[in-house]
Every structure is written in C-alpha cells, then in structure tokens.
Amino acid sequence: MKVLVLGGTGFIGQQVCQRLLSDGHVVTAVGRDIAEVCRRIKQVTWRSIDIGKLTSVDDWVPLLAGVDAVVNCVGALQDGARDNVTAVQLDAMLKLYEAAAQSSVRLVVQISTAIEGRGASLPFIATKRAADEALVQSTVPHIILRPALVIGRNAHGGTALIRSLASFPLIVPLIHSDRPVEIVALSDLTEAVSASLDGRISTASDIALASRQHHTLADVVLAHRSWLGLGKATVVRLPHRLATITAWLADCAGFLGWRSPLRSTAMKIMADGVFSSNAVDTSPSVLQLRSLEETLSASLSGVQDLWFARLYLLKPLIILVLALFWTVSGIIALLAFSASTTHLADSFGETSSVVLTVCTSLVDIVLGCLVLFRRFATIAMTGMLLISIVYLIGGSLFTPTLWLDPLGPYVKVIPSLFLTLVGMAVINER
C-alpha cells in the first residue's frame, strides 16, 4: 500500500514509518522539521509541511493523490510559539476527512487519546474528541487507536521526563505519585497500526491500547530506575500546589518555543491519571500487549540512556545559566562603563574603547536574550562560541595582563565556552 503518515517526525511517527517500511509499504511522511529525519530514515519520501496550515480541501488533494491509507500521528499538547492545537488537531483534520472521502484513500488510522476524565475540556483533549467524532460521522473507513502512556526505546516528552525523574540521586521527587498510569509499548502501538492496514483489525474499531497491569506513577518511575541500573530510592511526594508553579513556568517556556512535558495540560491530565480505557473496544486478541516489565526488559539500557536521563532536566538550567551569564555580563559592563573602557583605552584609544564596549555589551545582551527562544537558541550559542573565542584571542593579543587579573575576566569565559558546547550537544528534542 501507499501510506501517508502525518506527524512522521514525532516520537510515534518515526517508529510507525519504520514499521510500515518493514511491512513492505511505500511511505510518504509529513512533518515540519525534516532535515535530520531525512538522513535517518532515507526510504521514506519526506514532505516538509506545517499541517496546521492545511486549511482547505484543496490543500490536501495533492498529498492524497494515489494514497491508499493515512496514518495520523499528529499531536500538539498545548498552544505555543509554534503550535496551534485547534488548527493542527481539528481544523486540518476536518479538511483531511473531506478530501479523503473524495480520493483513493481506503483507510484512515487515527492515533488519538482518552477523551474523558479531568482534562476532557482542555483543548488537547477537546480537539481530539471533536476530530474523532467527525471521522466517525464521515464516510471514510477508519480505525481509532487510543494508546495509554507510550513507552519506547527512545524517549520524548512524558517518557523522557519519567526517565529523568528516575535518575535522581537517592530520591525520586514526584507530584501526583499515586495517580494511576496505564502504559503501552511503542512496538505494540506500531503493531496495531500494521494490523489495521493489513485487515487484522476491522474498520470502524475504536480501540484502547494499554497493558492489563495497573500501575501508579511512582511504580512506573521506579521501574525505569531499575531499568537504568540504579539502586533503590525513596519516593518524595511533592505537594500538589507545586504543580501549579511548575506548570506556569513550563507554559512560559512553551511560548518561547520549548515543549516541556510539565506544561499545564500535562499536569491537569496527570492529576486524573493516564489511561485509555474509555475507548469503545478493548485490544483485540490479535494484539498481545506487553507489560511494563516486558517492555523495558525487551532492550537493555546503556550508559547513553543514563546520560540522557540526567541531562534532560539539566538542559533548561543550562539554557537559563547561559542566558543570565551573557545578559548580566552585558548589563554590568554598561553600568560600570568607565571601568569597562579603562582596560581597552590603552590599546584602542578612548573613543574606540567606548564604541567597542557599547557594541560588545549590546551583543552580549542580545545573545543572552536570543538563547531563551528555541527557534534562535542554536544560532545564539554559535554566536556565543565565536564571540568567546574572539574575546580570548583578541584579549590575549592586546591586553594579556588580564589573564592575571584577580577577578579573572578571561578565565571565567572558559567554563562558559564549554557550557555552551554542552548546550549545543543536548539542544535537539527528537
């Protein structure tokens, strides 16, 4: 079959593409940022498209030409700098269904979510529910899959956060630690997609995908801790009101382009628990869903998994420290202007030292502000590296005595330079 995968660059989408390729299907996938995944999964025909902008039937017609089936892996947790939940999960989907009804599409496999519970009124859930209802009412043959918390070899979003919390030294700090959490292996989800396309699951099915075992959030995190090879730790149950503060900070980061799994939508859903059992059908017998223990034991963890887990929560701190270091450095240089120009006056003259101090201070402030925006973070850190190197080389040539200054104006640049390198190494989200 010729299959179109929507959201193919995502955590679930990439694995779906891999599974469909192994099944012998011809796969075209859509995503916004495809540069890296193009190099990683070369057999897929990649299309760089913002699905939220496919707002008419005519926008979908070229994409659906000759397509036999569509697998919808698209999801946007919350509105942010780059995400419009309603546009992506509802508006574009309604036009997709209209276009599919007029095309060669024989099946739409929709990867959705549980649509009830405390978070039912949130845009993420409400738009999923409305899109599901529209698909059911359309004439398009369809299957809806509702996975619980998806656990895979790679990690993203909520699963990445679980690994990070599991890697804390000595303790495991948790909010909502006693909430129920159902899980499903990512490989079982891709198996369900495969079974949908080859007819092992009948059309019009609405299926909950979750292992039969019952867990709390604490159980899931401790299981990951064991998988990482770490010793026992005490679960520290944090007060629920801390969730409000954490979510507010994460939402602020979201409007700067950072997609934190701690945003308010995720927190409100977690307050009720993560489950999929409100779907119409339970998993069919053709699907043998693995337990959490079986899912984790299917692949041994390595040191790289531990590195990732420990760096995951450090990444926002790295970005914040870089932003503060560069912004404050620029502001201090301007506030202590005469002292800042004194070191340069001997080498460049009074006028040039004034101009140079103003320019470098403003550059520092701009780079410190830009690194806070996900879209510009890599560019800003590249600028930080170049400015740091130029600063050290130029300073060594014109004012080498500052290497011996008790305040260490040159020495302090070196750890900042290496912290920038670490930030660039961990900047990718997928």
Short mmCIF file of C-alpha atoms in Angstrom, two decimals:
data_model
loop_
_atom_site.label_atom_id
_atom_site.label_comp_id
_atom_site.label_asym_id
_atom_site.label_seq_id
_atom_site.Cartn_x
_atom_site.Cartn_y
_atom_site.Cartn_z
CA MET A 1 0.00 0.00 0.00
CA LYS A 2 0.98 3.62 -0.45
CA VAL A 3 0.70 5.14 3.03
CA LEU A 4 0.78 8.78 4.10
CA VAL A 5 1.99 9.27 7.69
CA LEU A 6 1.07 12.59 9.28
CA GLY A 7 3.43 13.73 12.02
CA GLY A 8 6.08 11.35 10.79
CA THR A 9 8.92 13.19 12.53
CA GLY A 10 7.48 12.63 16.01
CA PHE A 11 8.26 10.06 18.69
CA ILE A 12 5.46 7.76 17.50
CA GLY A 13 5.53 8.81 13.85
CA GLN A 14 9.12 7.77 13.19
CA GLN A 15 8.55 4.29 14.59
CA VAL A 16 5.34 3.95 12.58
CA CYS A 17 7.29 4.83 9.43
CA GLN A 18 9.93 2.21 10.24
CA ARG A 19 7.32 -0.47 10.86
CA LEU A 20 5.41 0.29 7.66
CA LEU A 21 8.63 0.13 5.65
CA SER A 22 9.44 -3.26 7.15
CA ASP A 23 5.93 -4.40 6.17
CA GLY A 24 6.70 -3.51 2.56
CA HIS A 25 4.55 -0.40 2.26
CA VAL A 26 5.54 2.68 0.29
CA VAL A 27 5.66 5.51 2.81
CA THR A 28 5.36 9.25 2.44
CA ALA A 29 5.59 11.23 5.67
CA VAL A 30 4.78 14.81 6.59
CA GLY A 31 6.46 16.93 9.26
CA ARG A 32 7.69 20.46 9.78
CA ASP A 33 11.38 19.86 10.52
CA ILE A 34 12.55 17.00 8.35
CA ALA A 35 16.27 17.71 7.84
CA GLU A 36 17.55 15.23 10.44
CA VAL A 37 14.96 12.51 9.96
CA CYS A 38 15.59 12.56 6.19
CA ARG A 39 19.12 11.41 6.87
CA ARG A 40 17.99 8.83 9.43
CA ILE A 41 15.09 7.18 7.54
CA LYS A 42 16.05 7.52 3.90
CA GLN A 43 13.50 5.10 2.45
CA VAL A 44 10.62 7.43 3.31
CA THR A 45 9.58 10.26 0.99
CA TRP A 46 9.57 13.25 3.33
CA ARG A 47 7.47 16.37 2.88
CA SER A 48 8.16 19.50 4.93
CA ILE A 49 4.68 20.84 5.67
CA ASP A 50 3.01 22.58 8.62
CA ILE A 51 -0.18 20.53 8.94
CA GLY A 52 -1.87 23.36 10.81
CA LYS A 53 -1.78 25.37 7.58
CA LEU A 54 -3.66 22.78 5.52
CA THR A 55 -6.92 24.64 5.98
CA SER A 56 -8.81 23.68 2.81
CA VAL A 57 -9.68 20.53 0.92
CA ASP A 58 -7.56 21.75 -1.98
CA ASP A 59 -4.51 21.83 0.31
CA TRP A 60 -4.92 18.10 0.95
CA VAL A 61 -5.66 16.92 -2.58
CA PRO A 62 -2.02 16.80 -3.82
CA LEU A 63 -0.91 14.96 -0.67
CA LEU A 64 -3.61 12.30 -1.02
CA ALA A 65 -3.08 11.63 -4.72
CA GLY A 66 -2.61 7.88 -5.12
CA VAL A 67 -2.58 7.30 -1.36
CA ASP A 68 -4.26 4.10 -0.11
CA ALA A 69 -4.15 4.81 3.61
CA VAL A 70 -3.42 7.65 6.02
CA VAL A 71 -1.94 7.16 9.48
CA ASN A 72 -2.47 10.23 11.64
CA CYS A 73 0.23 10.58 14.31
CA VAL A 74 -0.20 14.33 14.67
CA GLY A 75 -0.47 15.81 18.13
CA ALA A 76 0.07 19.19 19.78
CA LEU A 77 -0.12 19.17 23.55
CA GLN A 78 -0.68 22.88 24.01
CA ASP A 79 -0.63 26.20 22.16
CA GLY A 80 2.84 27.70 21.99
CA ALA A 81 5.26 29.62 19.82
CA ARG A 82 4.95 27.08 17.00
CA ASP A 83 1.83 25.11 17.89
CA ASN A 84 -1.84 25.85 17.38
CA VAL A 85 -3.74 22.93 18.88
CA THR A 86 -7.09 23.65 17.22
CA ALA A 87 -5.56 24.19 13.80
CA VAL A 88 -3.46 21.00 13.91
CA GLN A 89 -5.77 18.56 15.67
CA LEU A 90 -9.18 19.71 14.45
CA ASP A 91 -9.36 22.25 11.63
CA ALA A 92 -6.82 20.50 9.40
CA MET A 93 -8.28 17.08 10.21
CA LEU A 94 -11.80 18.09 9.18
CA LYS A 95 -10.48 19.11 5.77
CA LEU A 96 -8.44 15.90 5.58
CA TYR A 97 -11.59 13.80 6.05
CA GLU A 98 -13.42 15.75 3.37
CA ALA A 99 -10.54 15.33 0.95
CA ALA A 100 -10.12 11.64 1.82
CA ALA A 101 -13.79 10.99 1.06
CA GLN A 102 -13.20 12.32 -2.45
CA SER A 103 -9.93 10.46 -3.06
CA SER A 104 -8.49 6.97 -3.35
CA VAL A 105 -7.94 6.69 0.42
CA ARG A 106 -9.31 3.38 1.68
CA LEU A 107 -8.50 3.78 5.37
CA VAL A 108 -7.60 6.42 7.94
CA VAL A 109 -5.87 5.15 11.09
CA GLN A 110 -6.22 7.78 13.77
CA ILE A 111 -3.89 7.69 16.78
CA SER A 112 -5.94 9.51 19.39
CA THR A 113 -6.16 9.54 23.17
CA ALA A 114 -8.58 9.02 26.04
CA ILE A 115 -11.26 11.69 25.76
CA GLU A 116 -12.79 11.68 29.22
CA GLY A 117 -11.57 12.49 32.72
CA ARG A 118 -10.49 15.69 34.42
CA GLY A 119 -8.77 17.06 31.33
CA ALA A 120 -11.69 16.48 28.97
CA SER A 121 -12.30 20.21 28.48
CA LEU A 122 -8.67 21.03 27.69
CA PRO A 123 -8.01 22.00 24.06
CA PHE A 124 -5.74 18.98 23.57
CA ILE A 125 -8.49 16.53 24.56
CA ALA A 126 -11.44 18.53 23.23
CA THR A 127 -10.00 18.86 19.74
CA LYS A 128 -9.05 15.16 19.65
CA ARG A 129 -12.61 14.26 20.68
CA ALA A 130 -14.18 16.55 18.07
CA ALA A 131 -11.89 15.20 15.34
CA ASP A 132 -12.68 11.60 16.31
CA GLU A 133 -16.43 12.30 16.22
CA ALA A 134 -16.12 13.93 12.80
CA LEU A 135 -14.16 10.96 11.48
CA VAL A 136 -16.78 8.52 12.76
CA GLN A 137 -19.55 10.54 11.13
CA SER A 138 -17.70 10.78 7.81
CA THR A 139 -17.87 8.22 5.01
CA VAL A 140 -14.15 7.45 5.32
CA PRO A 141 -13.27 3.91 6.51
CA HIS A 142 -11.36 4.37 9.73
CA ILE A 143 -9.82 2.83 12.84
CA ILE A 144 -9.18 4.82 16.01
CA LEU A 145 -6.36 3.74 18.32
CA ARG A 146 -6.17 5.18 21.83
CA PRO A 147 -2.79 4.39 23.38
CA ALA A 148 -2.06 4.97 27.05
CA LEU A 149 1.39 6.28 28.04
CA VAL A 150 3.65 5.08 25.23
CA ILE A 151 6.95 3.55 26.35
CA GLY A 152 9.68 3.11 23.75
CA ARG A 153 13.41 2.54 23.40
CA ASN A 154 13.82 6.20 22.60
CA ALA A 155 12.17 8.75 24.85
CA HIS A 156 10.34 12.01 24.29
CA GLY A 157 8.01 14.21 26.29
CA GLY A 158 6.44 12.39 29.21
CA THR A 159 8.57 9.27 28.86
CA ALA A 160 11.73 11.40 28.80
CA LEU A 161 10.59 13.12 31.98
CA ILE A 162 9.95 9.76 33.65
CA ARG A 163 13.49 8.64 32.87
CA SER A 164 14.90 11.88 34.16
CA LEU A 165 12.99 11.67 37.45
CA ALA A 166 14.08 8.04 37.77
CA SER A 167 17.73 9.06 37.58
CA PHE A 168 17.68 11.44 40.57
CA PRO A 169 20.33 10.58 43.17
CA LEU A 170 19.00 8.96 46.35
CA ILE A 171 15.40 10.23 45.97
CA VAL A 172 12.63 10.31 43.38
CA PRO A 173 10.69 13.60 43.60
CA LEU A 174 7.13 13.24 42.27
CA ILE A 175 3.92 15.21 42.06
CA HIS A 176 0.78 13.03 41.71
CA SER A 177 2.88 9.97 42.59
CA ASP A 178 -0.20 7.89 43.46
CA ARG A 179 -2.12 8.55 40.23
CA PRO A 180 -2.92 5.55 38.00
CA VAL A 181 -0.85 5.19 34.85
CA GLU A 182 -1.57 2.71 32.07
CA ILE A 183 1.20 2.02 29.58
CA VAL A 184 1.60 0.53 26.13
CA ALA A 185 4.83 -0.43 24.39
CA LEU A 186 5.61 1.67 21.33
CA SER A 187 6.26 -1.53 19.40
CA ASP A 188 2.75 -2.74 20.32
CA LEU A 189 1.29 0.53 19.05
CA THR A 190 3.12 0.17 15.74
CA GLU A 191 1.91 -3.44 15.59
CA ALA A 192 -1.65 -2.15 15.98
CA VAL A 193 -1.10 0.25 13.08
CA SER A 194 0.31 -2.60 11.00
CA ALA A 195 -2.66 -4.83 11.90
CA SER A 196 -5.05 -2.04 10.93
CA LEU A 197 -3.54 -1.71 7.47
CA ASP A 198 -3.42 -5.43 6.70
CA GLY A 199 -7.01 -6.07 7.80
CA ARG A 200 -6.42 -7.89 11.08
CA ILE A 201 -8.39 -5.14 12.82
CA SER A 202 -11.79 -4.37 11.37
CA THR A 203 -12.74 -0.88 10.23
CA ALA A 204 -14.83 1.35 12.49
CA SER A 205 -12.98 -0.06 15.53
CA ASP A 206 -12.24 2.26 18.45
CA ILE A 207 -9.55 0.51 20.46
CA ALA A 208 -7.91 1.15 23.82
CA LEU A 209 -4.26 0.16 23.83
CA ALA A 210 -2.98 -0.47 27.34
CA SER A 211 -1.38 -3.39 29.11
CA ARG A 212 -3.59 -5.10 31.68
CA GLN A 213 -1.31 -4.35 34.63
CA HIS A 214 -2.20 -1.47 36.94
CA HIS A 215 0.49 0.99 37.99
CA THR A 216 0.86 4.27 39.79
CA LEU A 217 3.16 7.00 38.51
CA ALA A 218 5.61 6.04 41.26
CA ASP A 219 5.57 2.41 40.07
CA VAL A 220 6.40 3.45 36.51
CA VAL A 221 9.23 5.77 37.56
CA LEU A 222 10.78 3.19 39.89
CA ALA A 223 10.58 0.55 37.17
CA HIS A 224 12.56 2.88 34.90
CA ARG A 225 15.05 3.47 37.70
CA SER A 226 15.65 -0.25 37.93
CA TRP A 227 15.95 -0.43 34.12
CA LEU A 228 18.63 2.28 34.24
CA GLY A 229 20.59 0.10 36.66
CA LEU A 230 20.26 2.45 39.61
CA GLY A 231 19.75 1.41 43.21
CA LYS A 232 16.64 1.83 45.32
CA ALA A 233 15.48 5.34 46.17
CA THR A 234 12.85 6.92 48.36
CA VAL A 235 9.87 8.46 46.62
CA VAL A 236 9.42 12.02 47.88
CA ARG A 237 5.83 13.08 47.33
CA LEU A 238 5.78 16.76 46.49
CA PRO A 239 2.72 18.92 47.30
CA HIS A 240 0.13 19.25 44.54
CA ARG A 241 0.28 23.04 44.66
CA LEU A 242 3.83 22.79 43.34
CA ALA A 243 2.30 21.51 40.10
CA THR A 244 0.70 24.91 39.51
CA ILE A 245 4.01 26.75 39.83
CA THR A 246 5.86 24.19 37.71
CA ALA A 247 3.19 24.26 35.01
CA TRP A 248 3.24 28.07 34.89
CA LEU A 249 6.99 28.11 34.34
CA ALA A 250 6.72 25.39 31.70
CA ASP A 251 3.93 27.31 29.93
CA CYS A 252 6.15 30.39 29.82
CA ALA A 253 8.88 28.27 28.25
CA GLY A 254 6.27 26.96 25.80
CA PHE A 255 5.64 30.43 24.44
CA LEU A 256 9.38 30.68 23.82
CA GLY A 257 9.21 27.51 21.73
CA TRP A 258 10.25 24.90 24.32
CA ARG A 259 7.86 21.92 24.52
CA SER A 260 8.12 20.89 28.13
CA PRO A 261 6.19 17.82 29.33
CA LEU A 262 5.48 19.79 32.51
CA ARG A 263 3.09 22.26 30.88
CA SER A 264 -0.33 22.84 32.42
CA THR A 265 -2.15 20.49 30.03
CA ALA A 266 0.05 17.57 31.02
CA MET A 267 -0.22 18.43 34.70
CA LYS A 268 -4.03 18.56 34.60
CA ILE A 269 -4.21 15.25 32.76
CA MET A 270 -1.78 13.68 35.23
CA ALA A 271 -3.94 14.88 38.13
CA ASP A 272 -6.52 12.37 36.89
CA GLY A 273 -4.07 9.73 35.67
CA VAL A 274 -3.03 8.45 32.26
CA PHE A 275 -5.33 5.83 30.80
CA SER A 276 -7.03 4.71 27.58
CA SER A 277 -9.84 2.53 28.93
CA ASN A 278 -12.70 4.78 27.85
CA ALA A 279 -12.47 3.59 24.25
CA VAL A 280 -15.29 1.50 22.82
CA ASP A 281 -13.29 -1.70 22.33
CA THR A 282 -10.56 -3.37 24.32
CA SER A 283 -7.47 -4.59 22.49
CA PRO A 284 -8.37 -7.37 20.04
CA SER A 285 -6.89 -10.82 20.51
CA VAL A 286 -4.61 -10.27 17.53
CA LEU A 287 -2.66 -7.84 19.73
CA GLN A 288 -0.66 -9.28 22.62
CA LEU A 289 0.24 -6.20 24.62
CA ARG A 290 3.34 -6.37 26.76
CA SER A 291 3.55 -5.38 30.40
CA LEU A 292 5.78 -2.55 31.64
CA GLU A 293 8.41 -5.03 32.81
CA GLU A 294 8.35 -6.88 29.47
CA THR A 295 8.56 -3.60 27.58
CA LEU A 296 11.59 -2.39 29.49
CA SER A 297 13.37 -5.74 29.51
CA ALA A 298 13.00 -6.01 25.72
CA SER A 299 16.05 -3.75 25.41
CA LEU A 300 18.86 -3.32 27.89
CA SER A 301 19.69 0.21 28.91
CA GLY A 302 23.14 1.61 28.27
CA VAL A 303 25.21 4.41 29.69
CA GLN A 304 23.83 6.70 26.99
CA ASP A 305 20.35 6.22 28.47
CA LEU A 306 21.63 7.29 31.88
CA TRP A 307 23.37 10.30 30.34
CA PHE A 308 20.17 11.33 28.61
CA ALA A 309 18.10 10.89 31.75
CA ARG A 310 20.41 13.05 33.84
CA LEU A 311 20.91 15.71 31.19
CA TYR A 312 17.21 16.04 30.37
CA LEU A 313 16.32 18.23 33.35
CA LEU A 314 19.72 19.93 33.25
CA LYS A 315 19.10 21.24 29.72
CA PRO A 316 16.72 24.05 30.75
CA LEU A 317 19.14 25.01 33.53
CA ILE A 318 22.00 25.14 31.02
CA ILE A 319 19.99 27.44 28.75
CA LEU A 320 18.95 29.63 31.68
CA VAL A 321 22.51 29.93 33.04
CA LEU A 322 23.84 30.89 29.60
CA ALA A 323 21.09 33.48 29.21
CA LEU A 324 21.81 35.00 32.62
CA PHE A 325 25.59 34.92 32.20
CA TRP A 326 25.58 36.75 28.88
CA THR A 327 22.77 39.18 29.66
CA VAL A 328 24.10 40.13 33.09
CA SER A 329 27.66 40.43 31.74
CA GLY A 330 26.47 42.91 29.13
CA ILE A 331 24.42 44.91 31.63
CA ILE A 332 27.26 45.08 34.18
CA ALA A 333 29.67 46.32 31.50
CA LEU A 334 27.29 49.16 30.69
CA LEU A 335 26.59 50.01 34.32
CA ALA A 336 30.29 50.08 35.18
CA PHE A 337 31.10 51.82 31.93
CA SER A 338 34.23 53.72 32.95
CA ALA A 339 35.84 50.63 34.46
CA SER A 340 34.93 48.59 31.36
CA THR A 341 36.59 51.05 28.99
CA THR A 342 39.72 51.57 31.07
CA HIS A 343 41.30 48.24 30.07
CA LEU A 344 40.69 48.95 26.39
CA ALA A 345 41.73 52.59 26.29
CA ASP A 346 45.46 51.88 26.30
CA SER A 347 45.21 49.58 23.27
CA PHE A 348 42.45 51.20 21.22
CA GLY A 349 42.20 54.80 22.36
CA GLU A 350 39.43 56.45 24.33
CA THR A 351 36.87 56.83 21.54
CA SER A 352 37.36 53.34 20.12
CA SER A 353 37.21 51.78 23.59
CA VAL A 354 33.86 53.46 24.23
CA VAL A 355 32.42 52.23 20.93
CA LEU A 356 33.84 48.74 21.45
CA THR A 357 32.46 48.50 24.99
CA VAL A 358 28.97 49.57 23.91
CA CYS A 359 28.91 47.19 20.94
CA THR A 360 30.21 44.14 22.78
CA SER A 361 27.87 44.77 25.72
CA LEU A 362 24.85 45.00 23.43
CA VAL A 363 25.92 41.84 21.59
CA ASP A 364 26.19 40.01 24.93
CA ILE A 365 22.69 41.11 25.93
CA VAL A 366 21.17 40.19 22.56
CA LEU A 367 22.75 36.72 22.58
CA GLY A 368 21.63 36.18 26.18
CA CYS A 369 18.05 37.02 25.24
CA LEU A 370 18.02 35.05 21.96
CA VAL A 371 19.17 31.80 23.57
CA LEU A 372 15.91 31.74 25.54
CA PHE A 373 13.96 31.30 22.30
CA ARG A 374 14.03 27.73 20.98
CA ARG A 375 13.99 28.94 17.40
CA PHE A 376 17.15 31.01 17.85
CA ALA A 377 18.92 29.00 20.56
CA THR A 378 21.39 27.21 18.28
CA ILE A 379 22.23 30.42 16.43
CA ALA A 380 22.71 32.25 19.73
CA MET A 381 25.00 29.56 21.14
CA THR A 382 27.04 29.55 17.93
CA GLY A 383 27.42 33.30 18.34
CA MET A 384 28.44 32.81 21.98
CA LEU A 385 31.18 30.40 20.93
CA LEU A 386 32.53 32.73 18.26
CA ILE A 387 32.41 35.81 20.49
CA SER A 388 34.12 33.92 23.33
CA ILE A 389 36.93 32.72 21.07
CA VAL A 390 37.42 36.17 19.53
CA TYR A 391 37.35 37.73 23.00
CA LEU A 392 40.03 35.39 24.33
CA ILE A 393 42.28 35.68 21.28
CA GLY A 394 41.87 39.45 20.99
CA GLY A 395 42.30 39.97 24.70
CA SER A 396 45.43 37.84 24.77
CA LEU A 397 46.94 39.91 21.97
CA PHE A 398 46.06 43.40 23.20
CA THR A 399 45.65 43.11 26.99
CA PRO A 400 47.37 39.87 28.05
CA THR A 401 47.81 41.11 31.61
CA LEU A 402 44.11 40.49 32.27
CA TRP A 403 44.90 36.77 32.43
CA LEU A 404 46.44 37.57 35.82
CA ASP A 405 43.60 39.81 36.98
CA PRO A 406 42.26 38.55 40.36
CA LEU A 407 38.67 38.80 39.07
CA GLY A 408 39.55 36.51 36.16
CA PRO A 409 37.76 38.22 33.24
CA TYR A 410 39.38 35.80 30.78
CA VAL A 411 39.37 32.69 32.94
CA LYS A 412 35.61 32.98 33.52
CA VAL A 413 34.97 32.81 29.79
CA ILE A 414 36.41 29.29 29.51
CA PRO A 415 33.75 27.44 31.59
CA SER A 416 31.08 29.49 29.81
CA LEU A 417 32.51 28.36 26.48
CA PHE A 418 32.36 24.70 27.48
CA LEU A 419 28.86 25.07 28.94
CA THR A 420 27.80 26.46 25.57
CA LEU A 421 29.23 23.37 23.87
CA VAL A 422 27.21 21.16 26.24
CA GLY A 423 24.08 23.18 25.47
CA MET A 424 24.58 22.71 21.74
CA ALA A 425 25.16 18.98 22.24
CA VAL A 426 21.82 18.45 24.01
CA ILE A 427 19.65 21.00 22.18
CA ASN A 428 17.83 18.51 19.96
CA GLU A 429 14.45 17.27 21.23
CA ARG A 430 14.00 14.26 18.94
#
